[in-house]
């Protein structure tokens, strides 16, 4: 079966995004599914130097290697290189999300998350930043220096 990385990496790279492999989550390590990783000797390990991909786009050779890795999910490095920013709406404390959404244009691309959703926009120099209110993370700018995991695409002939 094709991994999420296999299905989407080349198309996203062709559109200018800096794609990176994301480790698959498992029952013992659910948070791994949000982290860039490398597959070696039949095991996944954290990719400690993944931040090089917010300074440059991944290469076709890197992508071809990553496409051979078992169950790789896909992420994109945000900010200047990929020309994309994610605005992550987490906890909707006191209806703040609705008030924020009145101030910004709607996004044509969104992904659902455990606590809220992420809306994607073209990068316009925004820096990575987070805002909290009443000890809850309300909003994050996912920009240069940060990455986001994309939803797993469903192959067209999947049952």
PDB file of C-alpha atoms in Angstrom:
ATOM      1  CA  UNK A   1       0.000   0.000   0.000  1.00  0.00           C
ATOM      2  CA  UNK A   2       1.229   3.482  -0.803  1.00  0.00           C
ATOM      3  CA  UNK A   3       2.100   5.798   2.056  1.00  0.00           C
ATOM      4  CA  UNK A   4       0.703   9.315   2.395  1.00  0.00           C
ATOM      5  CA  UNK A   5       4.133  10.545   1.414  1.00  0.00           C
ATOM      6  CA  UNK A   6       4.107   8.464  -1.782  1.00  0.00           C
ATOM      7  CA  UNK A   7       0.676   9.716  -2.758  1.00  0.00           C
ATOM      8  CA  UNK A   8       1.186  13.454  -2.277  1.00  0.00           C
ATOM      9  CA  UNK A   9       4.889  14.388  -2.115  1.00  0.00           C
ATOM     10  CA  UNK A  10       5.650  14.921  -5.802  1.00  0.00           C
ATOM     11  CA  UNK A  11       2.496  16.945  -6.460  1.00  0.00           C
ATOM     12  CA  UNK A  12       3.157  19.207  -3.491  1.00  0.00           C
ATOM     13  CA  UNK A  13       6.840  19.568  -4.415  1.00  0.00           C
ATOM     14  CA  UNK A  14       5.852  20.515  -7.989  1.00  0.00           C
ATOM     15  CA  UNK A  15       3.747  23.323  -6.463  1.00  0.00           C
ATOM     16  CA  UNK A  16       6.775  24.658  -4.589  1.00  0.00           C
ATOM     17  CA  UNK A  17       6.276  23.218  -1.100  1.00  0.00           C
ATOM     18  CA  UNK A  18       9.132  21.826   0.969  1.00  0.00           C
ATOM     19  CA  UNK A  19       7.831  18.356   1.818  1.00  0.00           C
ATOM     20  CA  UNK A  20       9.248  16.245   4.632  1.00  0.00           C
ATOM     21  CA  UNK A  21       8.586  12.698   5.853  1.00  0.00           C
ATOM     22  CA  UNK A  22       6.632  12.338   9.090  1.00  0.00           C
ATOM     23  CA  UNK A  23       6.976   9.278  11.314  1.00  0.00           C
ATOM     24  CA  UNK A  24       3.853   7.132  11.593  1.00  0.00           C
ATOM     25  CA  UNK A  25       2.134   7.167  14.957  1.00  0.00           C
ATOM     26  CA  UNK A  26       1.600   3.934  16.833  1.00  0.00           C
ATOM     27  CA  UNK A  27      -0.118   2.892  20.051  1.00  0.00           C
ATOM     28  CA  UNK A  28       3.089   3.230  22.083  1.00  0.00           C
ATOM     29  CA  UNK A  29       4.129   6.537  20.483  1.00  0.00           C
ATOM     30  CA  UNK A  30       1.056   8.514  19.326  1.00  0.00           C
ATOM     31  CA  UNK A  31       2.921  11.852  19.222  1.00  0.00           C
ATOM     32  CA  UNK A  32       5.420  10.467  16.684  1.00  0.00           C
ATOM     33  CA  UNK A  33       2.784  11.073  14.040  1.00  0.00           C
ATOM     34  CA  UNK A  34       3.526  14.809  14.286  1.00  0.00           C
ATOM     35  CA  UNK A  35       7.320  14.611  14.003  1.00  0.00           C
ATOM     36  CA  UNK A  36       9.670  14.549  11.016  1.00  0.00           C
ATOM     37  CA  UNK A  37      11.463  11.235  10.875  1.00  0.00           C
ATOM     38  CA  UNK A  38      13.961   8.999   9.150  1.00  0.00           C
ATOM     39  CA  UNK A  39      13.595   5.286   8.466  1.00  0.00           C
ATOM     40  CA  UNK A  40      16.719   3.178   8.944  1.00  0.00           C
ATOM     41  CA  UNK A  41      17.371  -0.474   9.770  1.00  0.00           C
ATOM     42  CA  UNK A  42      13.621  -1.141   9.757  1.00  0.00           C
ATOM     43  CA  UNK A  43      12.917   1.499  12.446  1.00  0.00           C
ATOM     44  CA  UNK A  44      11.794   5.118  12.588  1.00  0.00           C
ATOM     45  CA  UNK A  45      13.960   7.754  14.274  1.00  0.00           C
ATOM     46  CA  UNK A  46      13.451  11.511  14.791  1.00  0.00           C
ATOM     47  CA  UNK A  47      14.927  13.666  12.023  1.00  0.00           C
ATOM     48  CA  UNK A  48      16.953  16.036  14.163  1.00  0.00           C
ATOM     49  CA  UNK A  49      18.023  18.291  11.298  1.00  0.00           C
ATOM     50  CA  UNK A  50      14.643  18.624   9.592  1.00  0.00           C
ATOM     51  CA  UNK A  51      14.829  22.414  10.004  1.00  0.00           C
ATOM     52  CA  UNK A  52      17.068  22.592   6.926  1.00  0.00           C
ATOM     53  CA  UNK A  53      13.832  22.251   4.928  1.00  0.00           C
ATOM     54  CA  UNK A  54      12.500  25.607   6.017  1.00  0.00           C
ATOM     55  CA  UNK A  55      15.652  27.145   4.528  1.00  0.00           C
ATOM     56  CA  UNK A  56      15.459  25.208   1.252  1.00  0.00           C
ATOM     57  CA  UNK A  57      13.041  23.014  -0.646  1.00  0.00           C
ATOM     58  CA  UNK A  58      13.547  19.274  -0.382  1.00  0.00           C
ATOM     59  CA  UNK A  59      15.213  17.796  -3.484  1.00  0.00           C
ATOM     60  CA  UNK A  60      13.874  15.194  -5.931  1.00  0.00           C
ATOM     61  CA  UNK A  61      16.610  12.787  -4.777  1.00  0.00           C
ATOM     62  CA  UNK A  62      15.569  13.167  -1.121  1.00  0.00           C
ATOM     63  CA  UNK A  63      11.933  12.647  -2.076  1.00  0.00           C
ATOM     64  CA  UNK A  64      12.725   9.501  -4.073  1.00  0.00           C
ATOM     65  CA  UNK A  65      14.532   8.040  -1.038  1.00  0.00           C
ATOM     66  CA  UNK A  66      11.734   8.993   1.346  1.00  0.00           C
ATOM     67  CA  UNK A  67       9.162   7.361  -0.926  1.00  0.00           C
ATOM     68  CA  UNK A  68      10.738   3.978  -0.123  1.00  0.00           C
ATOM     69  CA  UNK A  69      10.156   4.355   3.624  1.00  0.00           C
ATOM     70  CA  UNK A  70       7.366   2.330   5.270  1.00  0.00           C
ATOM     71  CA  UNK A  71       4.221   4.230   6.219  1.00  0.00           C
ATOM     72  CA  UNK A  72       5.709   7.714   5.934  1.00  0.00           C
ATOM     73  CA  UNK A  73       3.194  10.473   6.478  1.00  0.00           C
ATOM     74  CA  UNK A  74       3.731  13.869   4.892  1.00  0.00           C
ATOM     75  CA  UNK A  75       4.455  17.286   6.291  1.00  0.00           C
ATOM     76  CA  UNK A  76       5.422  20.622   4.850  1.00  0.00           C
ATOM     77  CA  UNK A  77       7.900  23.136   6.191  1.00  0.00           C
ATOM     78  CA  UNK A  78       6.080  26.447   6.515  1.00  0.00           C
ATOM     79  CA  UNK A  79       7.253  29.983   5.901  1.00  0.00           C
ATOM     80  CA  UNK A  80       9.290  31.613   3.174  1.00  0.00           C
ATOM     81  CA  UNK A  81      10.535  28.555   1.236  1.00  0.00           C
ATOM     82  CA  UNK A  82       7.112  26.989   0.722  1.00  0.00           C
ATOM     83  CA  UNK A  83       5.337  30.357   0.672  1.00  0.00           C
ATOM     84  CA  UNK A  84       2.735  29.071   3.119  1.00  0.00           C
ATOM     85  CA  UNK A  85       1.611  29.760   6.671  1.00  0.00           C
ATOM     86  CA  UNK A  86      -0.792  27.774   8.791  1.00  0.00           C
ATOM     87  CA  UNK A  87      -2.996  29.511  11.309  1.00  0.00           C
ATOM     88  CA  UNK A  88      -3.769  26.878  13.901  1.00  0.00           C
ATOM     89  CA  UNK A  89      -6.981  27.463  15.812  1.00  0.00           C
ATOM     90  CA  UNK A  90      -6.759  25.340  18.967  1.00  0.00           C
ATOM     91  CA  UNK A  91      -8.921  25.939  22.010  1.00  0.00           C
ATOM     92  CA  UNK A  92     -11.848  28.276  21.320  1.00  0.00           C
ATOM     93  CA  UNK A  93     -11.780  30.038  24.696  1.00  0.00           C
ATOM     94  CA  UNK A  94     -14.681  32.471  25.159  1.00  0.00           C
ATOM     95  CA  UNK A  95     -15.503  32.409  21.423  1.00  0.00           C
ATOM     96  CA  UNK A  96     -12.184  34.003  20.409  1.00  0.00           C
ATOM     97  CA  UNK A  97     -12.007  31.990  17.186  1.00  0.00           C
ATOM     98  CA  UNK A  98     -15.139  33.607  15.799  1.00  0.00           C
ATOM     99  CA  UNK A  99     -13.821  37.084  16.622  1.00  0.00           C
ATOM    100  CA  UNK A 100     -10.472  36.334  14.963  1.00  0.00           C
ATOM    101  CA  UNK A 101     -12.178  34.897  11.870  1.00  0.00           C
ATOM    102  CA  UNK A 102     -14.095  38.158  11.445  1.00  0.00           C
ATOM    103  CA  UNK A 103     -10.741  39.926  11.031  1.00  0.00           C
ATOM    104  CA  UNK A 104      -9.086  37.654   8.462  1.00  0.00           C
ATOM    105  CA  UNK A 105     -10.226  36.305   5.095  1.00  0.00           C
ATOM    106  CA  UNK A 106     -11.509  32.761   4.914  1.00  0.00           C
ATOM    107  CA  UNK A 107      -9.023  30.146   3.756  1.00  0.00           C
ATOM    108  CA  UNK A 108      -9.769  27.802   0.846  1.00  0.00           C
ATOM    109  CA  UNK A 109      -7.606  25.108   2.481  1.00  0.00           C
ATOM    110  CA  UNK A 110      -8.164  23.812   6.008  1.00  0.00           C
ATOM    111  CA  UNK A 111      -7.440  20.669   7.969  1.00  0.00           C
ATOM    112  CA  UNK A 112      -9.235  19.422  11.054  1.00  0.00           C
ATOM    113  CA  UNK A 113      -7.304  18.776  14.243  1.00  0.00           C
ATOM    114  CA  UNK A 114      -7.944  17.313  17.665  1.00  0.00           C
ATOM    115  CA  UNK A 115      -8.638  20.688  19.281  1.00  0.00           C
ATOM    116  CA  UNK A 116      -9.687  22.779  16.307  1.00  0.00           C
ATOM    117  CA  UNK A 117      -8.387  23.288  12.793  1.00  0.00           C
ATOM    118  CA  UNK A 118      -5.568  24.794  10.747  1.00  0.00           C
ATOM    119  CA  UNK A 119      -6.266  27.275   7.949  1.00  0.00           C
ATOM    120  CA  UNK A 120      -3.618  27.790   5.272  1.00  0.00           C
ATOM    121  CA  UNK A 121      -2.638  31.063   3.606  1.00  0.00           C
ATOM    122  CA  UNK A 122       0.169  32.397   1.428  1.00  0.00           C
ATOM    123  CA  UNK A 123       3.156  33.459   3.533  1.00  0.00           C
ATOM    124  CA  UNK A 124       3.548  37.217   3.762  1.00  0.00           C
ATOM    125  CA  UNK A 125       6.483  37.527   6.155  1.00  0.00           C
ATOM    126  CA  UNK A 126       4.596  36.358   9.247  1.00  0.00           C
ATOM    127  CA  UNK A 127       6.784  34.944  12.007  1.00  0.00           C
ATOM    128  CA  UNK A 128       5.950  31.795  13.941  1.00  0.00           C
ATOM    129  CA  UNK A 129       4.114  32.806  17.076  1.00  0.00           C
ATOM    130  CA  UNK A 130       1.576  31.476  19.572  1.00  0.00           C
ATOM    131  CA  UNK A 131      -1.125  33.167  21.644  1.00  0.00           C
ATOM    132  CA  UNK A 132      -2.669  31.822  24.810  1.00  0.00           C
ATOM    133  CA  UNK A 133      -5.640  33.004  26.814  1.00  0.00           C
ATOM    134  CA  UNK A 134      -6.706  31.708  30.203  1.00  0.00           C
ATOM    135  CA  UNK A 135      -3.831  29.203  30.077  1.00  0.00           C
ATOM    136  CA  UNK A 136      -5.088  27.642  26.849  1.00  0.00           C
ATOM    137  CA  UNK A 137      -3.329  27.788  23.492  1.00  0.00           C
ATOM    138  CA  UNK A 138      -5.805  29.683  21.313  1.00  0.00           C
ATOM    139  CA  UNK A 139      -3.900  30.482  18.117  1.00  0.00           C
ATOM    140  CA  UNK A 140      -0.562  29.586  16.483  1.00  0.00           C
ATOM    141  CA  UNK A 141       1.109  30.988  13.389  1.00  0.00           C
ATOM    142  CA  UNK A 142       2.898  28.021  11.830  1.00  0.00           C
ATOM    143  CA  UNK A 143       5.577  29.783   9.820  1.00  0.00           C
ATOM    144  CA  UNK A 144       9.343  29.683   9.238  1.00  0.00           C
ATOM    145  CA  UNK A 145      10.921  27.196  11.619  1.00  0.00           C
ATOM    146  CA  UNK A 146       7.739  25.158  11.993  1.00  0.00           C
ATOM    147  CA  UNK A 147       6.152  22.337  10.052  1.00  0.00           C
ATOM    148  CA  UNK A 148       2.669  20.923   9.806  1.00  0.00           C
ATOM    149  CA  UNK A 149       1.463  17.398   9.126  1.00  0.00           C
ATOM    150  CA  UNK A 150      -0.970  17.094   6.254  1.00  0.00           C
ATOM    151  CA  UNK A 151      -4.009  14.822   6.370  1.00  0.00           C
ATOM    152  CA  UNK A 152      -3.438  11.393   4.905  1.00  0.00           C
ATOM    153  CA  UNK A 153      -4.809  11.379   1.345  1.00  0.00           C
ATOM    154  CA  UNK A 154      -7.060   8.514   0.335  1.00  0.00           C
ATOM    155  CA  UNK A 155      -5.979   6.822  -2.903  1.00  0.00           C
ATOM    156  CA  UNK A 156      -8.653   6.997  -5.622  1.00  0.00           C
ATOM    157  CA  UNK A 157      -9.065   3.208  -5.790  1.00  0.00           C
ATOM    158  CA  UNK A 158      -9.064   2.549  -2.011  1.00  0.00           C
ATOM    159  CA  UNK A 159     -11.833   0.363  -0.685  1.00  0.00           C
TER     160      UNK A 159
END
